[in-house]
mmCIF file of C-alpha atoms and ligand atoms in Angstrom:
data_model
loop_
_atom_site.group_PDB
_atom_site.id
_atom_site.type_symbol
_atom_site.label_atom_id
_atom_site.label_comp_id
_atom_site.label_asym_id
_atom_site.label_seq_id
_atom_site.Cartn_x
_atom_site.Cartn_y
_atom_site.Cartn_z
ATOM 1 C CA MET A 1 -71.955 -38.115 120.894
ATOM 2 C CA VAL A 2 -75.378 -36.683 120.089
ATOM 3 C CA MET A 3 -77.612 -34.829 122.756
ATOM 4 C CA ARG A 4 -81.470 -35.774 121.694
ATOM 5 C CA ALA A 5 -83.196 -34.305 124.299
ATOM 6 C CA ILE A 6 -83.129 -31.943 127.896
ATOM 7 C CA SER A 7 -83.533 -33.637 130.918
ATOM 8 C CA SER A 8 -83.415 -32.991 134.741
ATOM 9 C CA PRO A 9 -82.052 -34.575 136.756
ATOM 10 C CA LEU A 10 -79.477 -36.026 134.597
ATOM 11 C CA PRO A 11 -80.073 -39.070 132.950
ATOM 12 C CA SER A 12 -77.960 -42.234 132.813
ATOM 13 C CA ALA A 13 -77.093 -41.840 129.173
ATOM 14 C CA PRO A 14 -77.773 -38.145 128.234
ATOM 15 C CA LEU A 15 -75.962 -38.607 124.834
ATOM 16 C CA THR A 16 -75.634 -41.557 122.062
ATOM 17 C CA LEU A 17 -73.291 -42.579 120.049
ATOM 18 C CA GLU A 18 -74.177 -42.207 116.355
ATOM 19 C CA ASP A 19 -72.838 -41.789 112.897
ATOM 20 C CA VAL A 20 -73.436 -38.304 111.556
ATOM 21 C CA PRO A 21 -72.039 -36.535 108.544
ATOM 22 C CA THR A 22 -68.917 -35.289 108.587
ATOM 23 C CA PRO A 23 -68.885 -31.560 108.047
ATOM 24 C CA HIS A 24 -67.807 -29.777 105.162
ATOM 25 C CA ALA A 25 -65.747 -26.571 104.525
ATOM 26 C CA ALA A 26 -68.340 -25.083 102.132
ATOM 27 C CA GLY A 27 -67.700 -21.520 103.214
ATOM 28 C CA PRO A 28 -64.434 -19.572 101.907
ATOM 29 C CA PHE A 29 -63.321 -18.601 105.751
ATOM 30 C CA ASP A 30 -64.532 -22.544 106.953
ATOM 31 C CA VAL A 31 -61.894 -25.156 108.685
ATOM 32 C CA VAL A 32 -62.849 -28.375 109.475
ATOM 33 C CA VAL A 33 -60.680 -29.800 112.394
ATOM 34 C CA LYS A 34 -60.163 -33.180 113.064
ATOM 35 C CA VAL A 35 -60.670 -33.582 116.849
ATOM 36 C CA ALA A 36 -57.875 -34.866 119.116
ATOM 37 C CA ALA A 37 -59.702 -33.366 122.462
ATOM 38 C CA ALA A 38 -62.619 -31.764 123.652
ATOM 39 C CA GLY A 39 -62.771 -30.530 127.052
ATOM 40 C CA VAL A 40 -65.936 -31.555 129.260
ATOM 41 C CA CYS A 41 -67.195 -28.448 131.152
ATOM 42 C CA ARG A 42 -69.898 -27.819 133.452
ATOM 43 C CA THR A 43 -71.670 -25.934 131.150
ATOM 44 C CA ASP A 44 -72.537 -28.909 129.363
ATOM 45 C CA LEU A 45 -74.113 -30.274 132.400
ATOM 46 C CA HIS A 46 -76.306 -26.749 132.370
ATOM 47 C CA LEU A 47 -77.068 -27.373 128.833
ATOM 48 C CA LEU A 48 -78.477 -30.656 129.285
ATOM 49 C CA THR A 49 -80.519 -30.315 132.200
ATOM 50 C CA GLY A 50 -82.149 -27.298 130.147
ATOM 51 C CA GLU A 51 -80.762 -24.395 132.413
ATOM 52 C CA LEU A 52 -79.206 -22.827 128.945
ATOM 53 C CA PRO A 53 -81.110 -22.301 125.691
ATOM 54 C CA HIS A 54 -79.681 -24.291 122.740
ATOM 55 C CA PRO A 55 -80.958 -26.170 119.515
ATOM 56 C CA ILE A 56 -81.500 -30.045 119.800
ATOM 57 C CA PRO A 57 -80.269 -32.007 118.713
ATOM 58 C CA LEU A 58 -76.530 -30.899 119.201
ATOM 59 C CA VAL A 59 -73.471 -32.405 119.690
ATOM 60 C CA LEU A 60 -72.168 -30.692 122.628
ATOM 61 C CA GLY A 61 -68.175 -29.675 122.997
ATOM 62 C CA HIS A 62 -66.942 -26.233 123.243
ATOM 63 C CA GLU A 63 -63.661 -26.581 124.152
ATOM 64 C CA ASN A 64 -61.546 -28.107 121.292
ATOM 65 C CA ALA A 65 -58.047 -28.857 120.044
ATOM 66 C CA GLY A 66 -57.329 -31.049 117.131
ATOM 67 C CA TRP A 67 -55.763 -31.104 113.467
ATOM 68 C CA VAL A 68 -56.771 -28.767 110.482
ATOM 69 C CA HIS A 69 -58.682 -31.271 108.069
ATOM 70 C CA GLU A 70 -59.893 -29.402 105.560
ATOM 71 C CA VAL A 71 -60.202 -25.764 104.798
ATOM 72 C CA GLY A 72 -62.349 -23.229 102.496
ATOM 73 C CA SER A 73 -61.178 -21.856 99.318
ATOM 74 C CA GLU A 74 -59.658 -18.542 101.006
ATOM 75 C CA VAL A 75 -58.129 -19.956 103.903
ATOM 76 C CA THR A 76 -54.388 -18.837 104.154
ATOM 77 C CA ARG A 77 -53.497 -18.737 107.567
ATOM 78 C CA VAL A 78 -53.393 -22.753 108.199
ATOM 79 C CA ALA A 79 -53.081 -25.350 106.318
ATOM 80 C CA VAL A 80 -54.172 -29.390 106.252
ATOM 81 C CA GLY A 81 -52.557 -31.000 108.974
ATOM 82 C CA ASP A 82 -51.561 -28.216 111.498
ATOM 83 C CA ALA A 83 -52.054 -28.771 114.881
ATOM 84 C CA VAL A 84 -54.357 -26.453 116.550
ATOM 85 C CA ILE A 85 -56.478 -25.015 119.205
ATOM 86 C CA CYS A 86 -59.720 -23.443 118.796
ATOM 87 C CA TYR A 87 -60.963 -20.122 119.807
ATOM 88 C CA PRO A 88 -64.534 -21.097 120.954
ATOM 89 C CA PHE A 89 -66.769 -18.052 119.632
ATOM 90 C CA VAL A 90 -66.995 -18.268 115.602
ATOM 91 C CA SER A 91 -67.881 -14.655 113.651
ATOM 92 C CA ASP A 92 -66.494 -12.868 110.917
ATOM 93 C CA GLY A 93 -64.567 -10.302 112.977
ATOM 94 C CA LEU A 94 -66.810 -7.423 111.551
ATOM 95 C CA SER A 95 -68.541 -6.077 114.307
ATOM 96 C CA ALA A 96 -67.874 -3.473 116.371
ATOM 97 C CA PRO A 97 -67.381 -5.258 119.650
ATOM 98 C CA GLU A 98 -64.721 -7.389 117.467
ATOM 99 C CA ARG A 99 -62.685 -4.884 116.186
ATOM 100 C CA SER A 100 -61.731 -4.369 120.092
ATOM 101 C CA GLY A 101 -61.445 -7.986 120.353
ATOM 102 C CA LEU A 102 -64.508 -8.785 122.340
ATOM 103 C CA ASP A 103 -65.776 -11.686 120.176
ATOM 104 C CA THR A 104 -67.300 -12.612 123.428
ATOM 105 C CA CYS A 105 -70.013 -10.042 122.299
ATOM 106 C CA ALA A 106 -70.035 -10.504 118.502
ATOM 107 C CA PRO A 107 -73.995 -10.272 117.770
ATOM 108 C CA THR A 108 -73.681 -12.794 114.917
ATOM 109 C CA ARG A 109 -71.191 -15.054 116.640
ATOM 110 C CA LEU A 110 -71.676 -18.846 116.943
ATOM 111 C CA THR A 111 -70.384 -21.501 119.827
ATOM 112 C CA PRO A 112 -69.834 -24.802 118.183
ATOM 113 C CA GLY A 113 -71.120 -27.056 121.246
ATOM 114 C CA ILE A 114 -73.428 -24.939 122.670
ATOM 115 C CA SER A 115 -75.397 -23.195 119.366
ATOM 116 C CA VAL A 116 -73.944 -25.406 116.711
ATOM 117 C CA ASP A 117 -72.717 -28.703 116.743
ATOM 118 C CA GLY A 118 -69.352 -29.011 118.543
ATOM 119 C CA GLY A 119 -66.189 -31.105 119.470
ATOM 120 C CA TYR A 120 -67.882 -34.412 120.942
ATOM 121 C CA ALA A 121 -67.107 -36.113 117.618
ATOM 122 C CA GLU A 122 -64.273 -36.626 115.293
ATOM 123 C CA TYR A 123 -64.391 -33.629 113.169
ATOM 124 C CA LEU A 124 -65.746 -30.168 114.170
ATOM 125 C CA LEU A 125 -66.579 -27.017 111.686
ATOM 126 C CA THR A 126 -65.001 -23.625 112.413
ATOM 127 C CA ASN A 127 -63.277 -21.449 110.980
ATOM 128 C CA GLU A 128 -59.938 -19.539 109.815
ATOM 129 C CA ARG A 129 -60.787 -16.441 112.655
ATOM 130 C CA SER A 130 -60.563 -19.144 115.329
ATOM 131 C CA MET A 131 -57.476 -20.968 114.763
ATOM 132 C CA LEU A 132 -54.578 -20.587 117.082
ATOM 133 C CA PRO A 133 -51.708 -22.941 115.646
ATOM 134 C CA VAL A 134 -49.796 -24.849 118.157
ATOM 135 C CA PRO A 135 -46.694 -26.847 117.882
ATOM 136 C CA PRO A 136 -46.903 -30.430 116.239
ATOM 137 C CA ASP A 137 -45.600 -32.034 119.189
ATOM 138 C CA ALA A 138 -48.043 -30.191 121.681
ATOM 139 C CA ASP A 139 -49.859 -32.174 123.864
ATOM 140 C CA LEU A 140 -53.544 -31.030 122.533
ATOM 141 C CA ALA A 141 -55.626 -32.870 125.158
ATOM 142 C CA ALA A 142 -53.962 -30.566 127.834
ATOM 143 C CA LEU A 143 -54.290 -27.349 125.388
ATOM 144 C CA ALA A 144 -57.759 -27.981 124.489
ATOM 145 C CA VAL A 145 -58.957 -27.391 128.053
ATOM 146 C CA LEU A 146 -56.930 -23.973 127.311
ATOM 147 C CA THR A 147 -59.790 -22.659 124.977
ATOM 148 C CA ASP A 148 -62.409 -22.233 127.657
ATOM 149 C CA ALA A 149 -61.170 -22.983 131.139
ATOM 150 C CA GLY A 150 -57.969 -21.782 130.965
ATOM 151 C CA LEU A 151 -58.965 -18.679 128.973
ATOM 152 C CA ALA A 152 -62.042 -17.629 131.286
ATOM 153 C CA ALA A 153 -59.607 -18.381 134.090
ATOM 154 C CA TYR A 154 -56.612 -16.386 132.490
ATOM 155 C CA ARG A 155 -58.821 -13.421 131.681
ATOM 156 C CA ALA A 156 -59.914 -13.143 135.697
ATOM 157 C CA CYS A 157 -56.349 -13.479 136.799
ATOM 158 C CA LYS A 158 -54.539 -11.365 134.460
ATOM 159 C CA ARG A 159 -57.058 -8.372 135.833
ATOM 160 C CA ALA A 160 -56.501 -9.999 139.600
ATOM 161 C CA ALA A 161 -52.702 -9.339 138.994
ATOM 162 C CA SER A 162 -53.122 -6.139 138.127
ATOM 163 C CA LYS A 163 -54.100 -5.304 141.570
ATOM 164 C CA LEU A 164 -52.066 -7.618 143.395
ATOM 165 C CA ARG A 165 -48.700 -6.200 145.293
ATOM 166 C CA PRO A 166 -46.092 -8.075 147.620
ATOM 167 C CA GLY A 167 -48.151 -8.777 150.603
ATOM 168 C CA ASP A 168 -51.156 -9.317 149.306
ATOM 169 C CA THR A 169 -53.114 -12.187 149.206
ATOM 170 C CA ALA A 170 -55.312 -13.746 146.637
ATOM 171 C CA VAL A 171 -58.359 -16.040 147.296
ATOM 172 C CA ILE A 172 -59.314 -18.804 144.524
ATOM 173 C CA ILE A 173 -62.774 -20.179 145.548
ATOM 174 C CA GLY A 174 -63.023 -23.435 143.616
ATOM 175 C CA ALA A 175 -59.900 -25.689 142.688
ATOM 176 C CA GLY A 176 -61.688 -27.578 139.790
ATOM 177 C CA GLY A 177 -61.317 -27.064 136.007
ATOM 178 C CA LEU A 178 -60.889 -23.517 136.216
ATOM 179 C CA GLY A 179 -59.464 -23.157 139.573
ATOM 180 C CA HIS A 180 -56.763 -25.209 139.064
ATOM 181 C CA LEU A 181 -55.464 -23.579 136.524
ATOM 182 C CA ALA A 182 -56.132 -20.354 137.650
ATOM 183 C CA VAL A 183 -53.641 -20.923 140.885
ATOM 184 C CA GLN A 184 -50.396 -21.355 138.477
ATOM 185 C CA ILE A 185 -51.648 -18.344 136.383
ATOM 186 C CA VAL A 186 -51.913 -16.223 139.401
ATOM 187 C CA ARG A 187 -48.311 -17.863 140.477
ATOM 188 C CA ALA A 188 -46.859 -16.941 136.967
ATOM 189 C CA LEU A 189 -48.411 -13.256 137.183
ATOM 190 C CA SER A 190 -48.146 -11.764 140.358
ATOM 191 C CA PRO A 191 -46.215 -12.153 143.686
ATOM 192 C CA ALA A 192 -49.466 -12.538 145.974
ATOM 193 C CA ARG A 193 -49.995 -15.340 148.467
ATOM 194 C CA ILE A 194 -52.486 -17.384 146.902
ATOM 195 C CA ILE A 195 -54.996 -19.205 148.873
ATOM 196 C CA ALA A 196 -57.640 -22.191 147.341
ATOM 197 C CA VAL A 197 -60.821 -22.829 148.788
ATOM 198 C CA ASP A 198 -62.420 -26.077 148.183
ATOM 199 C CA THR A 199 -65.180 -28.715 150.030
ATOM 200 C CA ASN A 200 -63.136 -31.768 148.173
ATOM 201 C CA PRO A 201 -59.819 -32.611 149.977
ATOM 202 C CA ALA A 202 -58.576 -34.089 146.648
ATOM 203 C CA ALA A 203 -58.911 -30.692 145.021
ATOM 204 C CA ARG A 204 -56.944 -28.902 147.527
ATOM 205 C CA GLU A 205 -54.381 -31.248 147.374
ATOM 206 C CA LEU A 206 -54.180 -30.487 143.319
ATOM 207 C CA ALA A 207 -54.200 -26.587 144.341
ATOM 208 C CA VAL A 208 -51.136 -27.308 146.737
ATOM 209 C CA ALA A 209 -49.364 -29.248 143.957
ATOM 210 C CA CYS A 210 -50.214 -26.402 141.464
ATOM 211 C CA GLY A 211 -48.846 -23.703 143.658
ATOM 212 C CA ALA A 212 -51.263 -22.653 146.005
ATOM 213 C CA ASP A 213 -49.792 -21.566 149.447
ATOM 214 C CA LEU A 214 -52.390 -22.905 151.360
ATOM 215 C CA ALA A 215 -55.666 -24.664 150.390
ATOM 216 C CA VAL A 216 -58.632 -24.793 153.069
ATOM 217 C CA ASP A 217 -62.004 -25.790 153.575
ATOM 218 C CA PRO A 218 -64.723 -22.795 153.202
ATOM 219 C CA GLU A 219 -65.139 -23.132 157.059
ATOM 220 C CA ALA A 220 -61.663 -22.492 157.622
ATOM 221 C CA LEU A 221 -61.204 -19.366 154.974
ATOM 222 C CA ARG A 222 -61.681 -16.892 157.783
ATOM 223 C CA GLN A 223 -59.157 -18.189 160.100
ATOM 224 C CA ALA A 224 -56.489 -18.552 157.405
ATOM 225 C CA LEU A 225 -57.236 -14.742 156.205
ATOM 226 C CA PRO A 226 -57.221 -12.283 159.326
ATOM 227 C CA ALA A 227 -56.444 -9.496 157.275
ATOM 228 C CA GLY A 228 -58.316 -10.084 154.223
ATOM 229 C CA ALA A 229 -58.043 -10.861 150.758
ATOM 230 C CA HIS A 230 -57.101 -8.083 148.059
ATOM 231 C CA VAL A 231 -58.982 -10.235 145.564
ATOM 232 C CA VAL A 232 -61.289 -12.887 145.766
ATOM 233 C CA LEU A 233 -61.793 -15.134 142.583
ATOM 234 C CA ASP A 234 -64.663 -16.962 142.361
ATOM 235 C CA PHE A 235 -64.876 -20.039 139.951
ATOM 236 C CA VAL A 236 -67.710 -21.812 141.822
ATOM 237 C CA GLY A 237 -70.493 -18.858 141.639
ATOM 238 C CA VAL A 238 -73.112 -20.179 144.127
ATOM 239 C CA ASP A 239 -74.970 -17.861 146.451
ATOM 240 C CA ALA A 240 -72.632 -19.165 149.777
ATOM 241 C CA THR A 241 -69.041 -18.332 147.591
ATOM 242 C CA ALA A 242 -70.591 -14.973 146.660
ATOM 243 C CA ALA A 243 -71.455 -13.588 150.195
ATOM 244 C CA GLY A 244 -68.193 -16.046 151.550
ATOM 245 C CA GLY A 245 -65.840 -14.307 148.891
ATOM 246 C CA ILE A 246 -67.162 -10.682 149.266
ATOM 247 C CA ALA A 247 -66.919 -11.030 153.018
ATOM 248 C CA ALA A 248 -63.270 -11.904 152.923
ATOM 249 C CA LEU A 249 -62.275 -9.392 151.038
ATOM 250 C CA ASP A 250 -59.819 -6.550 152.821
ATOM 251 C CA PHE A 251 -60.554 -2.479 152.765
ATOM 252 C CA GLY A 252 -60.765 -1.511 148.696
ATOM 253 C CA GLY A 253 -60.606 -4.997 147.602
ATOM 254 C CA THR A 254 -62.148 -6.779 144.399
ATOM 255 C CA TYR A 255 -64.209 -9.785 144.226
ATOM 256 C CA ILE A 256 -64.350 -11.473 140.394
ATOM 257 C CA ALA A 257 -67.230 -13.430 139.360
ATOM 258 C CA VAL A 258 -66.727 -16.635 137.229
ATOM 259 C CA GLY A 259 -68.397 -19.095 137.728
ATOM 260 C CA VAL A 260 -72.523 -18.316 137.897
ATOM 261 C CA GLY A 261 -75.491 -19.849 139.251
ATOM 262 C CA GLY A 262 -75.947 -18.077 142.543
ATOM 263 C CA ALA A 263 -76.550 -14.155 143.112
ATOM 264 C CA VAL A 264 -74.875 -11.311 144.894
ATOM 265 C CA THR A 265 -76.609 -9.729 148.017
ATOM 266 C CA LEU A 266 -74.949 -7.922 150.252
ATOM 267 C CA PRO A 267 -75.796 -4.412 152.472
ATOM 268 C CA LEU A 268 -74.220 -1.022 150.703
ATOM 269 C CA THR A 269 -73.053 -0.315 153.648
ATOM 270 C CA GLU A 270 -70.637 -2.994 153.574
ATOM 271 C CA LEU A 271 -69.968 -2.279 149.968
ATOM 272 C CA VAL A 272 -69.239 1.880 150.568
ATOM 273 C CA GLU A 273 -67.489 1.329 154.161
ATOM 274 C CA GLY A 274 -65.078 -1.504 152.724
ATOM 275 C CA GLU A 275 -64.686 0.734 149.402
ATOM 276 C CA LYS A 276 -64.961 -2.987 147.314
ATOM 277 C CA HIS A 277 -65.517 -3.470 144.052
ATOM 278 C CA ILE A 278 -67.322 -6.397 142.317
ATOM 279 C CA GLU A 279 -66.834 -7.327 138.642
ATOM 280 C CA GLY A 280 -67.659 -10.385 136.276
ATOM 281 C CA VAL A 281 -65.519 -11.943 133.527
ATOM 282 C CA TYR A 282 -66.751 -13.647 130.696
ATOM 283 C CA VAL A 283 -64.872 -15.853 128.888
ATOM 284 C CA GLY A 284 -62.063 -14.188 127.279
ATOM 285 C CA THR A 285 -60.276 -12.654 123.995
ATOM 286 C CA TYR A 286 -58.399 -14.470 121.355
ATOM 287 C CA THR A 287 -55.435 -12.317 122.894
ATOM 288 C CA ASP A 288 -55.935 -13.679 125.780
ATOM 289 C CA LEU A 289 -56.283 -17.200 124.402
ATOM 290 C CA LEU A 290 -52.615 -16.535 123.104
ATOM 291 C CA GLU A 291 -51.074 -15.355 126.119
ATOM 292 C CA VAL A 292 -52.353 -18.269 128.403
ATOM 293 C CA THR A 293 -51.018 -21.031 125.538
ATOM 294 C CA ALA A 294 -47.520 -19.059 125.606
ATOM 295 C CA LEU A 295 -47.520 -19.441 129.594
ATOM 296 C CA ALA A 296 -48.663 -23.490 129.001
ATOM 297 C CA LEU A 297 -45.874 -23.856 126.166
ATOM 298 C CA ALA A 298 -43.283 -22.440 128.335
ATOM 299 C CA GLY A 299 -44.441 -24.762 131.296
ATOM 300 C CA ARG A 300 -45.576 -22.211 133.635
ATOM 301 C CA VAL A 301 -49.065 -23.737 133.178
ATOM 302 C CA THR A 302 -50.028 -27.217 133.298
ATOM 303 C CA PRO A 303 -53.665 -28.214 132.893
ATOM 304 C CA HIS A 304 -54.506 -31.609 134.603
ATOM 305 C CA VAL A 305 -56.180 -33.373 132.130
ATOM 306 C CA VAL A 306 -58.304 -36.944 133.044
ATOM 307 C CA ARG A 307 -58.983 -38.804 129.391
ATOM 308 C CA TYR A 308 -61.820 -40.526 128.506
ATOM 309 C CA PRO A 309 -62.588 -42.008 125.073
ATOM 310 C CA LEU A 310 -65.236 -39.906 122.945
ATOM 311 C CA GLU A 311 -67.821 -43.139 123.800
ATOM 312 C CA ALA A 312 -67.226 -42.850 127.043
ATOM 313 C CA ALA A 313 -68.726 -39.022 127.322
ATOM 314 C CA ASN A 314 -71.404 -40.182 129.651
ATOM 315 C CA ASP A 315 -69.300 -41.533 131.984
ATOM 316 C CA ALA A 316 -67.320 -38.198 131.963
ATOM 317 C CA LEU A 317 -70.341 -36.101 132.544
ATOM 318 C CA HIS A 318 -71.589 -38.101 135.496
ATOM 319 C CA ASP A 319 -68.393 -37.688 136.937
ATOM 320 C CA LEU A 320 -68.162 -34.335 136.605
ATOM 321 C CA ALA A 321 -71.766 -34.065 138.069
ATOM 322 C CA ALA A 322 -70.619 -35.854 141.089
ATOM 323 C CA GLY A 323 -67.399 -34.083 141.784
ATOM 324 C CA ARG A 324 -65.051 -37.250 141.011
ATOM 325 C CA VAL A 325 -63.194 -35.581 138.307
ATOM 326 C CA LEU A 326 -59.797 -33.550 139.390
ATOM 327 C CA GLY A 327 -58.735 -30.995 136.988
ATOM 328 C CA ARG A 328 -60.275 -31.220 133.633
ATOM 329 C CA ALA A 329 -62.299 -34.302 132.018
ATOM 330 C CA VAL A 330 -61.382 -34.215 128.030
ATOM 331 C CA LEU A 331 -62.676 -36.751 125.502
ATOM 332 C CA THR A 332 -60.463 -38.341 122.441
ATOM 333 C CA PRO A 333 -61.927 -39.982 119.823
ATOM 334 C CA ALA A 334 -60.405 -43.255 119.348
ATOM 335 C CA ALA A 335 -58.929 -42.789 116.219
ATOM 336 C CA SER A 336 -57.421 -39.223 116.993
ATOM 337 C CA ALA A 337 -53.931 -39.534 115.946
ATOM 338 C CA HIS A 338 -52.355 -37.153 113.625
ATOM 339 C CA PRO A 339 -53.132 -37.558 110.228
ATOM 340 C CA SER A 340 -49.923 -37.896 109.087
ATOM 341 C CA THR A 341 -49.353 -40.844 111.560
ATOM 342 C CA THR A 342 -50.990 -44.479 110.815
ATOM 343 C CA THR A 343 -50.964 -45.789 114.537
ATOM 344 C CA SER A 344 -53.831 -44.997 116.496
ATOM 345 C CA ASN A 345 -53.049 -43.673 120.291
ATOM 346 C CA GLU A 346 -55.920 -45.693 121.662
ATOM 347 C CA ALA A 347 -53.140 -47.348 124.235
ATOM 348 C CA ASP A 348 -53.089 -43.797 125.843
ATOM 349 C CA HIS A 349 -56.439 -43.851 126.685
ATOM 350 C CA HIS A 350 -57.280 -44.276 130.504
ATOM 351 C CA VAL A 351 -60.318 -42.824 132.631
HETATM 352 ZN ZN1 ZN B 1 -67.511 -23.896 129.236
#
């Protein structure tokens, strides 16, 4: 599914179904993955409407899982047929930031689905460093969403959990693709009381099903939180959620921004007299991905995924834009069965 133009507002068919050449593992550390599932992210909407710079034409899809299809001459850590999820940045690991785990800051990194072709396709070119092998019987559609939504949620929640003690309250703003995972991760990592905030009643129901003690509309947050929150995790990131999130902090509390789009403005008196902390979290490290995957494989974090056939990518994008996706949408190519099997899993596809 190829993006050939930038257009705002989102056109009815922003992507077109095309035959493109299958990528080849030409470099020694290249890996070609047969895509089992690609998550649909709000960033894809920002790419389509031109809010983020990128090349055109482009195959979107930066949240990918599948099976190794072809490896470069020097690849030793994965073999053809292995089930894998894909760390979202592709780099060689040699820069100073990468040596401390921060591939997010690697100066020469590529991001399939954003800077080069990604996983809204049957095959994806990535590299050995980005491979995270998973058990052969794992649900790759569920695990795919860990590589971006789960990764950023985990990094934010891990930081939050280091600050949360029994009796504290954590507020999670936005119970969508990231937020519904964050509820489960905070539950797994900390003893805090969890309040989820979302304008959508169905998302609030999902948050409670995921382990939130309470889920409220933004209007009702103050009433639900008389003593303030020790940590607020903002997965929406608009002006109103930043202002409301920072206002909801108790003395010494921390506001952690993950979603983007808005701005933080507050009187310094509020920052100083409340000894408030404001932090940002950007995606996550490979180690973060290992840890959140371990939680998922142990059954402590279960992504709620809505599956669409690859060729229905435009429906998934429009459903996401309209707030109709509960949890995370994933695209699955029609022939996305394990290479060693002969039957298609098309019967599993449903919208
Ligand atoms: Zn994303």
